[in-house]
mmCIF file of C-alpha atoms in Angstrom:
data_model
loop_
_atom_site.group_PDB
_atom_site.id
_atom_site.type_symbol
_atom_site.label_atom_id
_atom_site.label_comp_id
_atom_site.label_asym_id
_atom_site.label_seq_id
_atom_site.Cartn_x
_atom_site.Cartn_y
_atom_site.Cartn_z
ATOM 1 C CA MET A 12 -23.059 18.222 49.197
ATOM 2 C CA ARG A 13 -19.663 18.755 47.620
ATOM 3 C CA MET A 14 -18.658 16.294 44.860
ATOM 4 C CA HIS A 15 -15.479 14.322 45.417
ATOM 5 C CA PRO A 16 -12.613 15.762 43.299
ATOM 6 C CA ALA A 17 -11.891 12.394 41.675
ATOM 7 C CA LEU A 18 -15.540 11.991 40.638
ATOM 8 C CA ALA A 19 -15.736 15.536 39.296
ATOM 9 C CA LEU A 20 -12.536 15.011 37.338
ATOM 10 C CA SER A 21 -13.825 11.719 35.928
ATOM 11 C CA ILE A 22 -17.066 13.301 34.738
ATOM 12 C CA GLY A 23 -15.252 16.246 33.191
ATOM 13 C CA PHE A 24 -12.711 14.032 31.463
ATOM 14 C CA SER A 25 -15.424 11.710 30.129
ATOM 15 C CA VAL A 26 -17.237 14.632 28.507
ATOM 16 C CA LEU A 27 -13.983 15.979 27.057
ATOM 17 C CA TYR A 28 -12.961 12.555 25.780
ATOM 18 C CA LEU A 29 -16.288 11.973 24.058
ATOM 19 C CA LEU A 30 -15.993 15.362 22.352
ATOM 20 C CA LEU A 31 -12.439 14.610 21.204
ATOM 21 C CA PHE A 32 -13.463 11.154 20.013
ATOM 22 C CA SER A 33 -16.371 12.582 18.017
ATOM 23 C CA TYR A 34 -14.141 15.263 16.522
ATOM 24 C CA ALA A 35 -11.506 12.710 15.481
ATOM 25 C CA ARG A 36 -14.136 10.454 13.978
ATOM 26 C CA SER A 37 -15.603 13.298 11.921
ATOM 27 C CA THR A 38 -12.279 14.703 10.686
ATOM 28 C CA CYS A 39 -9.827 11.786 10.392
ATOM 29 C CA TRP A 40 -11.771 9.613 7.950
ATOM 30 C CA ARG A 41 -9.446 10.643 5.108
ATOM 31 C CA ASP A 42 -6.281 9.455 6.897
ATOM 32 C CA PRO A 43 -5.330 5.882 5.869
ATOM 33 C CA THR A 44 -3.380 5.472 9.121
ATOM 34 C CA SER A 45 -6.483 6.206 11.212
ATOM 35 C CA LYS A 46 -8.927 3.705 12.676
ATOM 36 C CA PHE A 47 -11.616 6.130 11.556
ATOM 37 C CA TYR A 48 -10.504 5.819 7.925
ATOM 38 C CA ARG A 49 -13.406 5.482 5.480
ATOM 39 C CA GLN A 50 -12.081 4.163 2.189
ATOM 40 C CA ASP A 51 -15.448 4.492 0.466
ATOM 41 C CA ARG A 52 -15.447 8.245 1.165
ATOM 42 C CA ALA A 53 -11.721 8.946 1.027
ATOM 43 C CA HIS A 54 -11.114 7.175 -2.287
ATOM 44 C CA THR A 55 -13.135 9.627 -4.335
ATOM 45 C CA PRO A 56 -10.935 11.075 -7.107
ATOM 46 C CA ALA A 57 -12.583 14.493 -7.062
ATOM 47 C CA TYR A 58 -9.769 16.628 -8.456
ATOM 48 C CA SER A 59 -8.121 13.753 -10.325
ATOM 49 C CA THR A 60 -11.251 13.121 -12.376
ATOM 50 C CA TYR A 61 -11.392 16.794 -13.324
ATOM 51 C CA ARG A 62 -7.706 16.868 -14.206
ATOM 52 C CA VAL A 63 -7.791 13.628 -16.219
ATOM 53 C CA LYS A 64 -10.610 15.067 -18.316
ATOM 54 C CA GLN A 65 -8.654 18.274 -18.876
ATOM 55 C CA GLY A 66 -5.517 16.350 -19.788
ATOM 56 C CA VAL A 67 -7.186 14.043 -22.285
ATOM 57 C CA GLN A 68 -9.061 16.883 -23.954
ATOM 58 C CA PHE A 69 -5.826 18.852 -24.231
ATOM 59 C CA ALA A 70 -4.019 15.865 -25.757
ATOM 60 C CA ASP A 71 -6.836 15.468 -28.263
ATOM 61 C CA THR A 72 -6.125 18.966 -29.565
ATOM 62 C CA TRP A 73 -2.801 17.582 -30.840
ATOM 63 C CA SER A 74 -4.404 14.672 -32.660
ATOM 64 C CA ALA A 75 -4.546 16.526 -35.967
ATOM 65 C CA GLN A 76 -1.449 15.866 -38.071
ATOM 66 C CA GLU A 77 -1.274 19.504 -39.116
ATOM 67 C CA ALA A 78 -1.034 20.713 -35.515
ATOM 68 C CA THR A 79 2.209 22.502 -34.715
ATOM 69 C CA PRO A 80 3.219 21.678 -31.143
ATOM 70 C CA ASN A 81 5.214 24.074 -28.992
ATOM 71 C CA LEU A 82 8.239 21.847 -28.355
ATOM 72 C CA ALA A 83 11.378 22.480 -26.329
ATOM 73 C CA SER A 84 13.588 25.336 -27.481
ATOM 74 C CA GLY A 85 17.277 25.410 -26.578
ATOM 75 C CA GLN A 86 18.609 23.652 -23.501
ATOM 76 C CA PRO A 87 15.669 22.669 -21.301
ATOM 77 C CA LYS A 88 15.383 23.452 -17.609
ATOM 78 C CA LEU A 89 13.804 20.078 -16.980
ATOM 79 C CA CYS A 90 13.629 16.837 -18.938
ATOM 80 C CA VAL A 91 10.537 14.745 -18.271
ATOM 81 C CA GLY A 92 10.987 11.032 -18.872
ATOM 82 C CA VAL A 93 8.196 8.455 -19.025
ATOM 83 C CA ALA A 94 8.443 4.749 -19.804
ATOM 84 C CA SER A 95 5.037 3.381 -20.766
ATOM 85 C CA VAL A 96 3.823 -0.181 -21.208
ATOM 86 C CA SER A 97 0.556 -1.608 -22.440
ATOM 87 C CA ARG A 98 -1.616 -2.915 -19.621
ATOM 88 C CA ASN A 99 -3.711 -5.539 -21.362
ATOM 89 C CA GLY A 100 -4.291 -3.146 -24.232
ATOM 90 C CA THR A 101 -4.952 -0.175 -21.957
ATOM 91 C CA SER A 102 -2.814 2.949 -21.671
ATOM 92 C CA TYR A 103 -3.049 5.991 -19.429
ATOM 93 C CA LEU A 104 -0.240 7.873 -21.126
ATOM 94 C CA LYS A 105 -2.555 10.397 -22.781
ATOM 95 C CA ALA A 106 -3.978 11.574 -19.462
ATOM 96 C CA THR A 107 -0.529 11.638 -17.877
ATOM 97 C CA LEU A 108 1.124 13.746 -20.582
ATOM 98 C CA GLY A 109 -1.987 15.845 -21.053
ATOM 99 C CA SER A 110 -2.159 16.799 -17.384
ATOM 100 C CA MET A 111 1.529 17.717 -17.470
ATOM 101 C CA GLN A 112 1.132 20.039 -20.431
ATOM 102 C CA GLN A 113 -2.376 21.450 -20.069
ATOM 103 C CA GLY A 114 -2.151 25.001 -18.768
ATOM 104 C CA LEU A 115 1.554 25.478 -19.475
ATOM 105 C CA SER A 116 2.481 28.828 -20.963
ATOM 106 C CA PRO A 117 4.446 28.760 -24.252
ATOM 107 C CA ALA A 118 7.592 29.746 -22.348
ATOM 108 C CA GLU A 119 7.071 26.971 -19.810
ATOM 109 C CA ARG A 120 6.577 24.373 -22.534
ATOM 110 C CA GLU A 121 9.691 25.541 -24.372
ATOM 111 C CA SER A 122 11.764 25.021 -21.224
ATOM 112 C CA LEU A 123 10.620 21.397 -20.908
ATOM 113 C CA TYR A 124 11.816 18.384 -22.882
ATOM 114 C CA PHE A 125 9.555 15.328 -22.962
ATOM 115 C CA VAL A 126 10.851 11.813 -23.608
ATOM 116 C CA ALA A 127 8.335 8.964 -23.832
ATOM 117 C CA LEU A 128 9.424 5.370 -24.357
ATOM 118 C CA LEU A 129 6.853 2.830 -25.507
ATOM 119 C CA ALA A 130 8.631 0.055 -23.660
ATOM 120 C CA HIS A 131 8.148 -2.875 -26.042
ATOM 121 C CA VAL A 132 10.574 -4.310 -28.577
ATOM 122 C CA ASP A 133 7.638 -4.242 -30.969
ATOM 123 C CA GLN A 134 6.179 -0.843 -30.156
ATOM 124 C CA LYS A 135 3.045 -1.655 -32.124
ATOM 125 C CA LYS A 136 1.968 -3.645 -29.057
ATOM 126 C CA HIS A 137 1.428 -0.355 -27.262
ATOM 127 C CA PRO A 138 -2.050 1.134 -27.917
ATOM 128 C CA ASP A 139 -0.594 4.631 -28.321
ATOM 129 C CA HIS A 140 1.879 3.653 -31.028
ATOM 130 C CA GLY A 141 1.454 5.795 -34.129
ATOM 131 C CA GLN A 142 -0.909 8.242 -32.424
ATOM 132 C CA ALA A 143 -0.545 11.776 -33.753
ATOM 133 C CA TRP A 144 -1.185 13.365 -30.365
ATOM 134 C CA LEU A 145 1.775 11.493 -28.881
ATOM 135 C CA ALA A 146 4.158 12.436 -31.674
ATOM 136 C CA ASN A 147 3.077 16.074 -31.395
ATOM 137 C CA MET A 148 3.286 16.306 -27.601
ATOM 138 C CA VAL A 149 6.705 14.807 -26.908
ATOM 139 C CA ASP A 150 10.129 15.962 -28.025
ATOM 140 C CA LYS A 151 11.506 12.464 -28.480
ATOM 141 C CA LEU A 152 10.020 9.001 -28.921
ATOM 142 C CA PRO A 153 13.020 6.691 -28.552
ATOM 143 C CA SER A 154 13.013 2.967 -29.223
ATOM 144 C CA TYR A 155 15.281 0.040 -28.488
ATOM 145 C CA ASP A 156 16.169 -0.037 -32.199
ATOM 146 C CA GLN A 157 18.449 2.979 -31.835
ATOM 147 C CA ASP A 158 20.935 0.960 -29.735
ATOM 148 C CA PRO A 159 21.659 -2.639 -30.877
ATOM 149 C CA ALA A 160 23.121 -3.603 -27.501
ATOM 150 C CA ARG A 161 20.093 -2.360 -25.579
ATOM 151 C CA LYS A 162 17.733 -3.912 -28.094
ATOM 152 C CA ALA A 163 19.427 -7.271 -27.563
ATOM 153 C CA VAL A 164 18.930 -6.963 -23.804
ATOM 154 C CA ALA A 165 15.284 -5.958 -24.226
ATOM 155 C CA GLU A 166 14.664 -8.871 -26.601
ATOM 156 C CA ASP A 167 16.298 -11.233 -24.125
ATOM 157 C CA MET A 168 14.138 -9.924 -21.281
ATOM 158 C CA GLU A 169 10.925 -10.233 -23.258
ATOM 159 C CA ALA A 170 11.855 -13.710 -24.504
ATOM 160 C CA LYS A 171 12.559 -14.894 -20.953
ATOM 161 C CA GLY A 172 9.442 -13.236 -19.591
ATOM 162 C CA VAL A 173 11.357 -11.595 -16.769
ATOM 163 C CA SER A 174 9.515 -9.977 -13.890
ATOM 164 C CA HIS A 175 8.126 -6.472 -14.079
ATOM 165 C CA TRP A 176 10.746 -5.409 -11.531
ATOM 166 C CA ILE A 177 13.639 -6.342 -13.805
ATOM 167 C CA LYS A 178 12.164 -4.909 -16.999
ATOM 168 C CA SER A 179 10.982 -1.680 -15.369
ATOM 169 C CA LYS A 180 14.481 -0.945 -14.019
ATOM 170 C CA PHE A 181 15.913 -1.447 -17.495
ATOM 171 C CA ASP A 182 13.335 0.890 -19.055
ATOM 172 C CA TYR A 183 13.814 3.448 -16.283
ATOM 173 C CA SER A 184 17.556 3.600 -16.898
ATOM 174 C CA PHE A 185 16.956 3.794 -20.668
ATOM 175 C CA VAL A 186 14.757 6.885 -20.327
ATOM 176 C CA LEU A 187 17.004 8.400 -17.660
ATOM 177 C CA ASP A 188 19.942 8.133 -20.049
ATOM 178 C CA GLU A 189 17.921 9.722 -22.862
ATOM 179 C CA CYS A 190 17.105 12.675 -20.614
ATOM 180 C CA LYS A 191 20.735 13.000 -19.558
ATOM 181 C CA ARG A 192 21.691 13.520 -23.195
ATOM 182 C CA THR A 193 19.525 16.662 -23.382
ATOM 183 C CA GLY A 194 21.840 18.510 -21.002
ATOM 184 C CA ALA A 195 18.954 19.495 -18.733
ATOM 185 C CA PRO A 196 20.108 20.306 -15.185
ATOM 186 C CA TYR A 197 17.189 18.320 -13.742
ATOM 187 C CA ILE A 198 15.353 15.178 -14.814
ATOM 188 C CA LEU A 199 11.842 14.245 -13.739
ATOM 189 C CA MET A 200 11.133 10.525 -14.020
ATOM 190 C CA SER A 201 7.405 9.897 -13.995
ATOM 191 C CA GLU A 202 5.276 6.787 -14.172
ATOM 192 C CA ASP A 203 2.701 6.608 -16.944
ATOM 193 C CA ASP A 204 -0.453 6.247 -14.827
ATOM 194 C CA VAL A 205 -0.380 9.499 -12.890
ATOM 195 C CA VAL A 206 -1.989 12.915 -13.103
ATOM 196 C CA PHE A 207 -0.387 16.302 -12.398
ATOM 197 C CA LEU A 208 -2.113 19.350 -10.966
ATOM 198 C CA ASP A 209 -2.332 22.678 -12.757
ATOM 199 C CA GLY A 210 0.800 24.598 -11.805
ATOM 200 C CA TRP A 211 2.955 21.577 -11.000
ATOM 201 C CA TYR A 212 5.860 23.019 -12.983
ATOM 202 C CA HIS A 213 6.266 26.351 -11.185
ATOM 203 C CA ARG A 214 5.919 24.598 -7.816
ATOM 204 C CA THR A 215 8.579 22.085 -8.817
ATOM 205 C CA LEU A 216 11.017 24.765 -9.981
ATOM 206 C CA LYS A 217 10.513 26.715 -6.762
ATOM 207 C CA ALA A 218 11.054 23.553 -4.736
ATOM 208 C CA LEU A 219 14.240 22.733 -6.639
ATOM 209 C CA GLY A 220 15.609 26.150 -5.777
ATOM 210 C CA GLY A 221 14.863 25.468 -2.131
ATOM 211 C CA VAL A 222 16.466 22.024 -2.274
ATOM 212 C CA GLU A 223 19.652 23.428 -3.758
ATOM 213 C CA GLU A 224 19.834 26.152 -1.119
ATOM 214 C CA LYS A 225 19.093 23.881 1.847
ATOM 215 C CA SER A 226 21.433 21.118 0.656
ATOM 216 C CA LYS A 227 24.234 23.627 0.172
ATOM 217 C CA LYS A 228 23.736 25.000 3.681
ATOM 218 C CA ALA A 229 23.844 21.460 5.052
ATOM 219 C CA ASN A 230 26.952 20.764 2.945
ATOM 220 C CA GLU A 231 25.268 17.599 1.656
ATOM 221 C CA ASP A 232 24.652 16.145 -1.793
ATOM 222 C CA TRP A 233 21.090 15.246 -2.686
ATOM 223 C CA LEU A 234 19.724 12.439 -4.820
ATOM 224 C CA TYR A 235 16.162 13.409 -5.614
ATOM 225 C CA LEU A 236 13.133 15.574 -4.938
ATOM 226 C CA ARG A 237 9.979 13.516 -4.497
ATOM 227 C CA LEU A 238 6.786 14.971 -5.972
ATOM 228 C CA PHE A 239 4.483 12.229 -4.663
ATOM 229 C CA TYR A 240 4.272 10.083 -1.553
ATOM 230 C CA TYR A 241 1.845 7.627 -0.018
ATOM 231 C CA GLU A 242 0.311 8.925 3.209
ATOM 232 C CA GLY A 243 -0.264 5.429 4.574
ATOM 233 C CA LEU A 244 3.382 5.212 5.627
ATOM 234 C CA ARG A 245 3.108 8.242 7.921
ATOM 235 C CA GLY A 246 1.234 6.366 10.626
ATOM 236 C CA PHE A 247 2.467 5.089 13.963
ATOM 237 C CA ASN A 248 4.782 2.202 13.160
ATOM 238 C CA ALA A 249 5.411 -0.627 15.633
ATOM 239 C CA ASP A 250 9.051 -0.669 14.537
ATOM 240 C CA TYR A 251 9.539 2.621 16.367
ATOM 241 C CA TRP A 252 8.054 1.498 19.686
ATOM 242 C CA ARG A 253 11.174 2.591 21.593
ATOM 243 C CA LYS A 254 10.786 6.130 20.266
ATOM 244 C CA TYR A 255 7.105 6.158 21.203
ATOM 245 C CA ALA A 256 7.876 4.718 24.651
ATOM 246 C CA ARG A 257 10.323 7.550 25.300
ATOM 247 C CA THR A 258 7.718 10.089 24.201
ATOM 248 C CA VAL A 259 5.091 8.583 26.515
ATOM 249 C CA PHE A 260 7.600 8.585 29.376
ATOM 250 C CA PHE A 261 8.391 12.269 28.908
ATOM 251 C CA VAL A 262 4.695 13.144 28.613
ATOM 252 C CA GLU A 263 3.926 11.320 31.845
ATOM 253 C CA CYS A 264 6.858 13.042 33.559
ATOM 254 C CA ALA A 265 5.588 16.417 32.370
ATOM 255 C CA VAL A 266 2.082 15.675 33.674
ATOM 256 C CA ILE A 267 3.438 14.525 37.035
ATOM 257 C CA SER A 268 5.508 17.711 37.268
ATOM 258 C CA VAL A 269 2.434 19.845 36.611
ATOM 259 C CA LEU A 270 0.454 17.946 39.260
ATOM 260 C CA ILE A 271 3.226 18.453 41.819
ATOM 261 C CA ILE A 272 3.361 22.180 41.070
ATOM 262 C CA LEU A 273 -0.419 22.466 41.373
ATOM 263 C CA GLN A 274 -0.467 20.489 44.599
ATOM 264 C CA ARG A 275 2.343 22.370 46.320
ATOM 265 C CA PHE A 276 2.359 25.897 44.980
ATOM 266 C CA VAL A 277 -1.169 26.754 43.829
ATOM 267 C CA PRO A 278 -3.673 27.949 46.425
ATOM 268 C CA GLY A 279 -6.351 25.321 46.859
ATOM 269 C CA GLY A 280 -4.279 22.808 44.923
ATOM 270 C CA PRO A 281 -4.147 20.143 47.661
ATOM 271 C CA ARG A 282 -7.949 20.069 47.716
ATOM 272 C CA PHE A 283 -8.139 19.126 44.011
ATOM 273 C CA VAL A 284 -4.875 17.277 43.412
ATOM 274 C CA THR A 285 -5.481 14.320 45.679
ATOM 275 C CA ARG A 286 -3.920 10.894 45.558
ATOM 276 C CA TRP A 287 -6.868 9.565 43.552
ATOM 277 C CA THR A 288 -6.983 12.396 41.024
ATOM 278 C CA ALA A 289 -3.242 12.056 40.475
ATOM 279 C CA LEU A 290 -3.466 8.289 39.971
ATOM 280 C CA LEU A 291 -6.424 8.628 37.612
ATOM 281 C CA THR A 292 -4.690 11.352 35.599
ATOM 282 C CA VAL A 293 -1.367 9.553 35.233
ATOM 283 C CA GLY A 294 -2.661 5.996 35.022
ATOM 284 C CA VAL A 295 -5.917 6.396 33.075
ATOM 285 C CA TYR A 296 -6.570 9.772 31.472
ATOM 286 C CA VAL A 297 -3.171 10.409 29.883
ATOM 287 C CA PRO A 298 -2.934 6.841 28.467
ATOM 288 C CA LEU A 299 -6.458 7.177 27.050
ATOM 289 C CA LEU A 300 -5.521 10.432 25.312
ATOM 290 C CA ILE A 301 -2.402 8.799 23.881
ATOM 291 C CA VAL A 302 -4.479 5.877 22.600
ATOM 292 C CA LEU A 303 -6.920 8.305 20.968
ATOM 293 C CA ALA A 304 -4.031 10.093 19.240
ATOM 294 C CA ILE A 305 -2.766 6.783 17.859
ATOM 295 C CA VAL A 306 -6.248 5.747 16.760
ATOM 296 C CA ALA A 307 -6.815 9.114 15.055
ATOM 297 C CA GLY A 308 -3.779 8.549 12.801
ATOM 298 C CA GLY A 309 -0.440 10.167 12.128
ATOM 299 C CA ASN A 310 -1.581 12.403 9.262
ATOM 300 C CA CYS A 311 -4.585 13.704 11.177
ATOM 301 C CA VAL A 312 -2.810 14.334 14.486
ATOM 302 C CA ALA A 313 0.485 15.617 13.063
ATOM 303 C CA PRO A 314 0.037 16.517 9.377
ATOM 304 C CA GLN A 315 3.146 17.102 7.306
ATOM 305 C CA PRO A 316 3.830 20.864 7.198
ATOM 306 C CA HIS A 317 3.876 22.456 3.761
ATOM 307 C CA GLY A 318 7.285 22.884 2.224
ATOM 308 C CA LEU A 319 10.421 20.801 1.781
ATOM 309 C CA HIS A 320 11.409 18.004 4.116
ATOM 310 C CA VAL A 321 14.345 15.632 4.287
ATOM 311 C CA ILE A 322 13.182 12.031 4.202
ATOM 312 C CA ALA A 323 14.522 10.224 7.261
ATOM 313 C CA ASP A 324 12.649 6.938 6.961
ATOM 314 C CA ASN A 325 11.401 4.728 4.167
ATOM 315 C CA ILE A 326 8.788 6.278 1.938
ATOM 316 C CA CYS A 327 6.716 5.150 -1.011
ATOM 317 C CA CYS A 328 6.781 5.251 -3.999
ATOM 318 C CA GLY A 329 8.567 6.119 -7.270
ATOM 319 C CA GLN A 330 5.741 7.799 -9.203
ATOM 320 C CA GLY A 331 7.581 11.101 -9.600
ATOM 321 C CA LEU A 332 11.231 11.796 -8.719
ATOM 322 C CA VAL A 333 13.363 14.747 -9.855
ATOM 323 C CA PHE A 334 17.101 14.056 -10.075
ATOM 324 C CA PRO A 335 19.884 16.615 -10.487
ATOM 325 C CA SER A 336 22.023 15.826 -13.524
ATOM 326 C CA SER A 337 25.085 15.420 -11.282
ATOM 327 C CA VAL A 338 23.809 12.131 -9.825
ATOM 328 C CA VAL A 339 22.659 10.526 -13.070
ATOM 329 C CA ASP A 340 25.905 8.866 -14.193
ATOM 330 C CA PRO A 341 26.510 7.072 -10.856
ATOM 331 C CA LEU A 342 22.852 6.082 -10.772
ATOM 332 C CA LEU A 343 23.000 4.662 -14.308
ATOM 333 C CA THR A 344 26.102 2.680 -13.366
ATOM 334 C CA ALA A 345 24.261 1.276 -10.363
ATOM 335 C CA PHE A 346 21.266 0.365 -12.544
ATOM 336 C CA GLU A 347 23.519 -1.496 -14.951
ATOM 337 C CA GLY A 348 25.157 -3.404 -12.119
ATOM 338 C CA ALA A 349 21.780 -4.523 -10.772
ATOM 339 C CA ARG A 350 20.122 -5.083 -14.151
ATOM 340 C CA TRP A 351 18.941 -8.615 -13.374
ATOM 341 C CA ALA A 352 18.204 -8.088 -9.687
ATOM 342 C CA GLN A 353 14.688 -8.794 -8.444
ATOM 343 C CA THR A 354 14.437 -5.372 -6.838
ATOM 344 C CA PRO A 355 11.661 -2.859 -7.590
ATOM 345 C CA THR A 356 12.865 0.405 -9.094
ATOM 346 C CA ASP A 357 11.806 2.570 -6.160
ATOM 347 C CA THR A 358 13.438 0.236 -3.629
ATOM 348 C CA PHE A 359 16.601 0.165 -5.718
ATOM 349 C CA ILE A 360 16.755 3.970 -5.716
ATOM 350 C CA GLU A 361 16.216 4.092 -1.952
ATOM 351 C CA ASP A 362 19.048 1.580 -1.495
ATOM 352 C CA HIS A 363 21.261 3.713 -3.730
ATOM 353 C CA ALA A 364 20.523 6.750 -1.562
ATOM 354 C CA ALA A 365 21.506 4.799 1.543
ATOM 355 C CA THR A 366 24.707 3.583 -0.109
ATOM 356 C CA THR A 367 25.767 7.029 -1.304
ATOM 357 C CA GLY A 368 24.579 8.898 1.783
ATOM 358 C CA THR A 369 22.728 11.453 -0.324
ATOM 359 C CA LEU A 370 19.746 13.452 0.871
ATOM 360 C CA ARG A 371 16.226 12.650 -0.263
ATOM 361 C CA TRP A 372 13.757 15.524 -0.300
ATOM 362 C CA VAL A 373 9.973 15.482 -0.448
ATOM 363 C CA LEU A 374 7.608 18.306 -1.383
ATOM 364 C CA THR A 375 4.383 18.843 0.555
ATOM 365 C CA PRO A 376 1.716 19.153 -0.716
ATOM 366 C CA VAL A 377 2.316 16.742 -3.565
ATOM 367 C CA VAL A 378 1.862 17.957 -7.135
ATOM 368 C CA MET A 379 0.791 14.647 -8.652
ATOM 369 C CA GLN A 380 -1.471 11.680 -7.991
ATOM 370 C CA HIS A 381 -1.168 7.974 -8.736
ATOM 371 C CA VAL A 382 -4.470 7.023 -10.325
ATOM 372 C CA GLY A 383 -3.823 3.879 -12.377
ATOM 373 C CA GLY A 384 -6.596 1.402 -13.011
ATOM 374 C CA LEU A 385 -9.798 1.095 -14.979
ATOM 375 C CA SER A 386 -12.687 2.903 -13.405
ATOM 376 C CA SER A 387 -16.348 3.714 -13.512
ATOM 377 C CA TYR A 388 -15.404 7.353 -12.958
ATOM 378 C CA GLY A 389 -15.209 9.683 -15.904
ATOM 379 C CA GLU A 390 -17.316 10.364 -18.969
ATOM 380 C CA PRO A 391 -17.791 8.612 -22.313
ATOM 381 C CA GLY A 392 -14.821 9.263 -24.561
ATOM 382 C CA ILE A 393 -12.623 10.280 -21.635
ATOM 383 C CA VAL A 394 -9.944 7.879 -20.426
ATOM 384 C CA SER A 395 -10.913 6.879 -16.898
ATOM 385 C CA MET A 396 -8.642 6.218 -13.981
ATOM 386 C CA SER A 397 -9.452 5.083 -10.485
ATOM 387 C CA PRO A 398 -7.901 5.406 -7.051
ATOM 388 C CA SER A 399 -5.066 2.953 -6.591
ATOM 389 C CA ASP A 400 -3.846 1.529 -3.317
ATOM 390 C CA THR A 401 -0.926 3.955 -3.574
ATOM 391 C CA TRP A 402 -2.866 7.165 -3.136
ATOM 392 C CA ASN A 403 -2.425 10.660 -1.747
ATOM 393 C CA HIS A 404 -5.730 11.755 -0.290
ATOM 394 C CA ALA A 405 -4.771 15.398 0.215
ATOM 395 C CA PHE A 406 -4.284 15.783 -3.547
ATOM 396 C CA GLU A 407 -8.027 15.436 -4.077
ATOM 397 C CA LEU A 408 -8.675 18.543 -1.959
ATOM 398 C CA ASN A 409 -7.191 20.800 -4.638
ATOM 399 C CA ASN A 410 -9.475 23.495 -6.007
ATOM 400 C CA PRO A 411 -9.136 24.092 -9.780
ATOM 401 C CA ASP A 412 -9.895 27.818 -9.521
ATOM 402 C CA ASP A 413 -7.363 28.370 -6.747
ATOM 403 C CA LEU A 414 -4.684 26.476 -8.671
ATOM 404 C CA ALA A 415 -5.381 28.437 -11.849
ATOM 405 C CA LYS A 416 -5.011 31.729 -9.948
ATOM 406 C CA GLU A 417 -1.792 30.549 -8.327
ATOM 407 C CA HIS A 418 -0.386 29.488 -11.691
ATOM 408 C CA PHE A 419 -1.340 32.816 -13.265
ATOM 409 C CA ASN A 420 0.334 34.740 -10.443
ATOM 410 C CA ALA A 421 3.469 32.615 -10.770
ATOM 411 C CA LEU A 422 3.660 33.421 -14.471
ATOM 412 C CA GLU A 423 3.180 37.124 -13.742
ATOM 413 C CA LEU A 424 6.061 36.994 -11.263
ATOM 414 C CA GLY A 425 8.230 35.014 -13.659
ATOM 415 C CA VAL A 426 8.600 32.069 -11.272
ATOM 416 C CA SER A 427 8.534 29.480 -14.060
#
């Protein structure tokens, strides 16, 4: 007895769907936009823990007062600016700076200029104040004291107990201005609770070359290159339902077209493409596959390709942005005009990009991780960090040996 085509199709689709569902469940658990997301498994700082340990141990080598650090020589290629505050007596600055500098060749270090601001009027409130490793690792440790006008503003902010958003914008602009004075063509503004992978510098320089080339071809100015982003914003967003509806419509039209071709032009087609099989395919099977794609998550179904990408929509956050020196003066003017605004720094920068119409670029894969927070991870004597809500899961897949080989090859080729 021959099975009805609709029944045969239903059985075949059910088997296929179960296989696809099982595959998505076993592979998409790391995607925060997926319904299969497993935070307990995904939030394991595998590479970050390794890199934090490396960074802290490297910083400790500069703790001796007699150590002679390899500071910037001549005009730097890149100025790195960090504003750091005490978090209830805790600081992650050592791991941040250590991960930036561990593994750098002498030539790479000489082409970098590090500025670290302990962002308190009384810098003794910061746990890293007076530490030999800090003085030996950075090229400049500015303070509010060097500018009476800025010191007065900082004192006013601390006296009023203004929000973190207001104070952080002020500190950000302070460090940005300090980096501008170095004459570096590019400025990396980094938060103080992050960790960088081995080889971040040569990847960043290569990316900057690509940004310049692509922006020039597009005849567009660019505001920044983003070295970190939060994957949770790459999911299917209800705000774009019209776009998704159009996509579903075109998919359904394509499926209907295929069914018509099979039914009319393929030998034996009418026997298999019946009214019921067509209705089941268009009305049940295709929608179920679309639902599974949404459930699986945006990063799992359509991962961001490696390389440089123009940011079209909102993205988070401001952990690591590289600015060309040409945009710094207008940006500083904008910061000054919005000094007392209750706007987070990253949102303010995004608004500035929209106002100026400048391109925003992002590098994939990211070269840094946001790891702030006290943690049970780590070893005694090693500053510990833990996964934050703002997290890039792909960063933890990095292999230390592979990165070391890549960095070595880049140095051999003179990339950095």
